[in-house]
PDB file of C-alpha atoms in Angstrom:
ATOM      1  CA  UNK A  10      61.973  83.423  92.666  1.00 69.00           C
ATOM      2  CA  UNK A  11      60.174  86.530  93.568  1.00 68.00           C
ATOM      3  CA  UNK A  12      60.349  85.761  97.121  1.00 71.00           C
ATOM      4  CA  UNK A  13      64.064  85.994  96.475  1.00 67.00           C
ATOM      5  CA  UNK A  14      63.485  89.048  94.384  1.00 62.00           C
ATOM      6  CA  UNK A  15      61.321  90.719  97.457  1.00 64.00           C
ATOM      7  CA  UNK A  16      63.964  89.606 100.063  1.00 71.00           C
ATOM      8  CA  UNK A  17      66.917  91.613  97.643  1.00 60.00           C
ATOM      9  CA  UNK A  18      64.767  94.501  96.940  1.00 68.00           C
ATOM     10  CA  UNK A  19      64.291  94.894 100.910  1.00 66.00           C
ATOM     11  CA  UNK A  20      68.110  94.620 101.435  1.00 62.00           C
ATOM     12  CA  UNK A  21      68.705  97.089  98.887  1.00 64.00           C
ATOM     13  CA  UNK A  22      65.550  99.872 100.489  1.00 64.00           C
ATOM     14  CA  UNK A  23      67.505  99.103 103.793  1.00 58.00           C
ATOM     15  CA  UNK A  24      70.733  99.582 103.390  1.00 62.00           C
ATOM     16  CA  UNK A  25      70.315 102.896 101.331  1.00 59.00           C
ATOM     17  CA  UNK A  26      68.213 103.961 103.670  1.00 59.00           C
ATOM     18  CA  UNK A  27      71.236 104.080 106.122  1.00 58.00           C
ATOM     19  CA  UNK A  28      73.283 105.878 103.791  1.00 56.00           C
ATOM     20  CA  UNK A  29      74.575 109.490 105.291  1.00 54.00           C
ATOM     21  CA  UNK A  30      76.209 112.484 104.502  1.00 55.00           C
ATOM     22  CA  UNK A  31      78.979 113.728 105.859  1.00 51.00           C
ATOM     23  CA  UNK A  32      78.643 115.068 109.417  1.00 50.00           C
ATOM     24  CA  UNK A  33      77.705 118.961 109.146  1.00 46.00           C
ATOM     25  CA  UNK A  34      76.021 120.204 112.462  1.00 46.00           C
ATOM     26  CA  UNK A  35      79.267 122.758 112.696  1.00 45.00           C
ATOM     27  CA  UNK A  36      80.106 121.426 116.045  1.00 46.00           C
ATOM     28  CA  UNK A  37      84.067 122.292 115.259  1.00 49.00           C
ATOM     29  CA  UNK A  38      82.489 126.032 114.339  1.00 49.00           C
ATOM     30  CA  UNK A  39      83.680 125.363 110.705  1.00 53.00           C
ATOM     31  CA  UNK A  40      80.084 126.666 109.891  1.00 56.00           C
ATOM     32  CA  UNK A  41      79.565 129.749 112.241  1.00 58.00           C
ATOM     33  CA  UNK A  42      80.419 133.053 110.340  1.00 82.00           C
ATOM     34  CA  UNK A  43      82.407 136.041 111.497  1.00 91.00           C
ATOM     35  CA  UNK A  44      82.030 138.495 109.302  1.00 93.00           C
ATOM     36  CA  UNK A  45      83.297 141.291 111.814  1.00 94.00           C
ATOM     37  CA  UNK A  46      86.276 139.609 111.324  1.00 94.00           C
ATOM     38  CA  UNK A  47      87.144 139.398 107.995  1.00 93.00           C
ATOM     39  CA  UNK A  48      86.122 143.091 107.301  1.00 95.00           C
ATOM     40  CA  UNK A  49      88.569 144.139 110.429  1.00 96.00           C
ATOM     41  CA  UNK A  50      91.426 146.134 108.966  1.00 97.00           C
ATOM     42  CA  UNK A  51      92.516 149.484 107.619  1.00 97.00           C
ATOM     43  CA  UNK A  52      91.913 150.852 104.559  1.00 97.00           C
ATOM     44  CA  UNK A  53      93.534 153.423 103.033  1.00 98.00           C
ATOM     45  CA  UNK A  54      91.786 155.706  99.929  1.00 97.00           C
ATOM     46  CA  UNK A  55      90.237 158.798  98.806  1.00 98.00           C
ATOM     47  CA  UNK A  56      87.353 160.452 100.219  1.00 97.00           C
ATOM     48  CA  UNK A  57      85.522 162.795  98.303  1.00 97.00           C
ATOM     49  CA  UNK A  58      82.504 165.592  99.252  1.00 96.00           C
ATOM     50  CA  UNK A  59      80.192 167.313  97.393  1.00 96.00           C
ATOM     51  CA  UNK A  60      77.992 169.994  98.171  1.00 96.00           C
ATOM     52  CA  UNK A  61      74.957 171.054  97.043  1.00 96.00           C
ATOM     53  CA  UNK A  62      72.354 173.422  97.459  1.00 95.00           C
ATOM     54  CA  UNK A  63      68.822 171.164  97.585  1.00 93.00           C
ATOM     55  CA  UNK A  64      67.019 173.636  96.140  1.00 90.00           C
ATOM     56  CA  UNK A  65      68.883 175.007  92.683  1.00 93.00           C
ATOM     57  CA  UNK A  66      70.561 171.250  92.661  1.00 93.00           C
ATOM     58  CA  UNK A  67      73.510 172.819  92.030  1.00 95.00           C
ATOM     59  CA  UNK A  68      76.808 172.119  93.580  1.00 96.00           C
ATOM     60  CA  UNK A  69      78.642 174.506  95.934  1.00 94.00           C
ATOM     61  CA  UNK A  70      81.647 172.560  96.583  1.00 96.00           C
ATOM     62  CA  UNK A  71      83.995 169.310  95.933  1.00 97.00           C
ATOM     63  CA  UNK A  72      86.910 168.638  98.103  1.00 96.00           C
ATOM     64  CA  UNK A  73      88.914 165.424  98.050  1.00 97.00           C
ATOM     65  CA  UNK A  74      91.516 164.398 100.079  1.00 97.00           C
ATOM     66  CA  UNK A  75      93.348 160.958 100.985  1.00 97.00           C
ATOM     67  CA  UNK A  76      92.232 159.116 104.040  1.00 96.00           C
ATOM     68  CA  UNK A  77      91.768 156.465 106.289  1.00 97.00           C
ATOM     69  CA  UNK A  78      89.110 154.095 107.497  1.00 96.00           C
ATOM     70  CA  UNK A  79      89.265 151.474 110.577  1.00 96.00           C
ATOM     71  CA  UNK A  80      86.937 149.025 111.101  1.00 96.00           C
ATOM     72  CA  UNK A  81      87.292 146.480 114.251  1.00 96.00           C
ATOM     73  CA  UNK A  82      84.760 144.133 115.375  1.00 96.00           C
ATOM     74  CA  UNK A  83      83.047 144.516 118.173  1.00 94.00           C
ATOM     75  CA  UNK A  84      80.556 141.488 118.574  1.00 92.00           C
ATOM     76  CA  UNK A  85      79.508 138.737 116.290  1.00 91.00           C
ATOM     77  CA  UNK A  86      77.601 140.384 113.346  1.00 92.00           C
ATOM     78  CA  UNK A  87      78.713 143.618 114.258  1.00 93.00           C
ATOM     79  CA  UNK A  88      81.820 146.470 113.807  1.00 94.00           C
ATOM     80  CA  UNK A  89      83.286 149.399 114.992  1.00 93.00           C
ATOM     81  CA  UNK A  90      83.988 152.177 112.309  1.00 93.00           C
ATOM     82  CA  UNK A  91      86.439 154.645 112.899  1.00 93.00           C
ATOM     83  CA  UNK A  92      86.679 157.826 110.666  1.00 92.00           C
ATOM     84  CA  UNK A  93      89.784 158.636 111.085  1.00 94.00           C
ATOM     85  CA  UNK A  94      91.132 162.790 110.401  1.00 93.00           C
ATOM     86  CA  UNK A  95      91.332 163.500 106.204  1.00 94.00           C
ATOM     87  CA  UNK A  96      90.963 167.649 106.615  1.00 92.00           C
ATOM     88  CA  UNK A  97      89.357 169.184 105.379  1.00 92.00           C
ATOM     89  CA  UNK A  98      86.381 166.439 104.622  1.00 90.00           C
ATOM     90  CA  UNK A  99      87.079 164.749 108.132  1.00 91.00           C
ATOM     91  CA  UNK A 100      87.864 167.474 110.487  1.00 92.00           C
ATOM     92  CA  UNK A 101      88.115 165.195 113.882  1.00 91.00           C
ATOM     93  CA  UNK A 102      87.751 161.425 114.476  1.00 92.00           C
ATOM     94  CA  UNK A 103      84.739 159.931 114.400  1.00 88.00           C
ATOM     95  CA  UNK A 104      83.295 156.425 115.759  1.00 89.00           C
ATOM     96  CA  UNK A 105      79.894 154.512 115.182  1.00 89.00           C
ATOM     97  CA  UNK A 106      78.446 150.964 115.453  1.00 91.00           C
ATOM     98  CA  UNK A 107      77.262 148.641 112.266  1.00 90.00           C
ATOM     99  CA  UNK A 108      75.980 145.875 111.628  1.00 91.00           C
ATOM    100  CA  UNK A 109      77.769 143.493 109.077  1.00 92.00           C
ATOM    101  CA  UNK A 110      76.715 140.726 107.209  1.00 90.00           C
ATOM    102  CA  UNK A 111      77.825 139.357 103.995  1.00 89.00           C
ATOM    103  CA  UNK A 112      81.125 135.942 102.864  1.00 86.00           C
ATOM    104  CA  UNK A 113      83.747 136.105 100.934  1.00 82.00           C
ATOM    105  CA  UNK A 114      81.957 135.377  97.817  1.00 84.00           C
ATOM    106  CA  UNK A 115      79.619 137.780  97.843  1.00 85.00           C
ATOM    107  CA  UNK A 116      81.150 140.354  99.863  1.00 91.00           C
ATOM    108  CA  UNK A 117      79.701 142.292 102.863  1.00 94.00           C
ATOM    109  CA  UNK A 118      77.349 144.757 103.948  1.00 91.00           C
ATOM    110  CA  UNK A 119      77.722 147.593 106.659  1.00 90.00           C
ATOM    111  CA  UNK A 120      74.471 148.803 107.628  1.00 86.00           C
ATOM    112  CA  UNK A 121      71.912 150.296 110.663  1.00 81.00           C
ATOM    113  CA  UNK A 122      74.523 152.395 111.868  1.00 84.00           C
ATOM    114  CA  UNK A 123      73.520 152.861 115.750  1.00 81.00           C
ATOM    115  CA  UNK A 124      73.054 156.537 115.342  1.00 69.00           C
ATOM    116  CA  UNK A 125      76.360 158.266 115.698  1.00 69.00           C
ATOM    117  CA  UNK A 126      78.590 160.227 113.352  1.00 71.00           C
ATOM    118  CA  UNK A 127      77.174 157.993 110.399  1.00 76.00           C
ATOM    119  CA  UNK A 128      73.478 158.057 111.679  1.00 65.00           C
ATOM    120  CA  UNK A 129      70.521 156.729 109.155  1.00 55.00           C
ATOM    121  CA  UNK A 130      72.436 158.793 106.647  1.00 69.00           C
ATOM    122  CA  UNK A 131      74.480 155.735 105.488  1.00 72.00           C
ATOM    123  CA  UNK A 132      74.360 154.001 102.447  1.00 69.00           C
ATOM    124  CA  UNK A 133      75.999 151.624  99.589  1.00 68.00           C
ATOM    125  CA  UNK A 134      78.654 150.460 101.953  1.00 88.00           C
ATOM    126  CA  UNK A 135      80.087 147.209 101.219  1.00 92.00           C
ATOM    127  CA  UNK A 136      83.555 145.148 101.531  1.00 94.00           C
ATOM    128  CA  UNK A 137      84.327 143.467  98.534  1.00 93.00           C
ATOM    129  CA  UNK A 138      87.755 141.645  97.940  1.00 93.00           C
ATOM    130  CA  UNK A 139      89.458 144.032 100.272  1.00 94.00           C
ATOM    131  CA  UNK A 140      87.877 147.169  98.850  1.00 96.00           C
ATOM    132  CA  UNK A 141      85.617 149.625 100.748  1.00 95.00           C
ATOM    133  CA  UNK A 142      83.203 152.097 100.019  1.00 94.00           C
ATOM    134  CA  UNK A 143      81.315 154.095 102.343  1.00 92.00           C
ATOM    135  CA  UNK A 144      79.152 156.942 101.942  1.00 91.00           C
ATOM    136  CA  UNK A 145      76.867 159.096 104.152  1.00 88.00           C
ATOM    137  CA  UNK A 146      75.101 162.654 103.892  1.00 87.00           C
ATOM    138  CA  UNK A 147      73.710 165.179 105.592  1.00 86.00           C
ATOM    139  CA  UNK A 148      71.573 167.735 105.407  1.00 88.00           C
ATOM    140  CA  UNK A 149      72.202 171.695 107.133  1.00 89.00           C
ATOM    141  CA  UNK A 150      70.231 174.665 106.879  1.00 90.00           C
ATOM    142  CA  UNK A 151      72.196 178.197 106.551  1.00 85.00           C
ATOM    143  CA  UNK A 152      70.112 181.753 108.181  1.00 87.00           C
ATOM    144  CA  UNK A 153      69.333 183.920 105.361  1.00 83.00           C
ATOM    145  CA  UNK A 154      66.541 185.447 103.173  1.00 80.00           C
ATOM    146  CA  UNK A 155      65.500 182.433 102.059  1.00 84.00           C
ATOM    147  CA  UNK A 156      67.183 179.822 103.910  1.00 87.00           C
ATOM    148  CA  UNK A 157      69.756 178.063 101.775  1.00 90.00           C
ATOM    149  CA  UNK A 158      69.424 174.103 102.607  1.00 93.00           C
ATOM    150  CA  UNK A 159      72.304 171.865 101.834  1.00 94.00           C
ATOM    151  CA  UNK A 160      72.825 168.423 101.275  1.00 93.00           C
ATOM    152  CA  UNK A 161      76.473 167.171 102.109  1.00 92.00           C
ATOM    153  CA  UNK A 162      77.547 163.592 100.967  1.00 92.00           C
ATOM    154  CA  UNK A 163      80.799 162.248 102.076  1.00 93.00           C
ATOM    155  CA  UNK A 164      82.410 159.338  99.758  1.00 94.00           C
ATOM    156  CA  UNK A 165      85.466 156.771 100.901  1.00 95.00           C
ATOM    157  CA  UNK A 166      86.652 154.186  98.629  1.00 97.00           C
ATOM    158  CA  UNK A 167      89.440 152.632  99.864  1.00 97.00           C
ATOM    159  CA  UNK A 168      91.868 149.211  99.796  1.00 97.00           C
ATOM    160  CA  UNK A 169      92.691 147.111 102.963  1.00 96.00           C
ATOM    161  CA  UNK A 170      96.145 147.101 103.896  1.00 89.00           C
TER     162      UNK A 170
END
């Protein structure tokens, strides 16, 4: 009887042990990611930008004005951003290089901006369900007794079309 009992409890460790899941090495490419892709589009919204002087903290100026942004990808992992003209907050187009990252779930990220128009100034810009905001600063210094220093900051949020 327990030789019976060993010869079952082999069979059984055996064939489990062949037991598989389903095949998922993405060889179809159902698991590579594009998220260059998915963020392509473009989106139409409000930009907004506020001055302000960095040394009272107070603000000089707030301008708003509707706009458009257009993303394209350029390589896997990474887009082209296109600011297009929103006078008087975007007085010509302007292009730079990301880096994007992110699913659907989640969302996505745009970051390290390759040092164009949106520089290391960039920040808090994500794609979520077809929604994007985007902001970046910078900083200019006007001649004077003392020097007035001010911080710009440039705001899209906007919807894919």
């Amino acid at each position: 009887m327990k030789k019976k009992l060993y010869i079952l409890m082999a069979f059984m460790a055996v064939t489990f042990g062949f037991t598989a899941c389903s095949d998922d090495d993405g060889g179809d490419g159902a698991g590579v990611q594009h998220p260059e892709e998915e963020v392509a589009g473009t989106y139409y919204g409000t930009w907004e930008e506020v001055v302000v002087n960095t040394g009272t903290s107070e603000e000089i100026s707030r301008n708003t004005t509707e706009g458009t942004i257009t993303i394209s990808p350029n390589r896997q992992w990474v887009v082209n951003i296109t600011l297009n003209v929103a006078a008087p907050i975007i007085e010509k187009e302007k292009t730079d290089v990301a880096n994007c990252s992110g699913n659907s779930e989640r969302g996505y990220t745009i970051v390290n901006p390759t040092g164009g128009v949106l520089s290391e100034s960039m920040y808090g810009d994500q794609v979520i369900d077809g929604n994007l905001t985007l902001s970046f600063s910078e900083t200019t210094t006007q001649a004077g007794r003392p020097p007035l220093t001010l911080q710009t900051t440039r705001t899209f949020t906007g919807k894919k079309q």
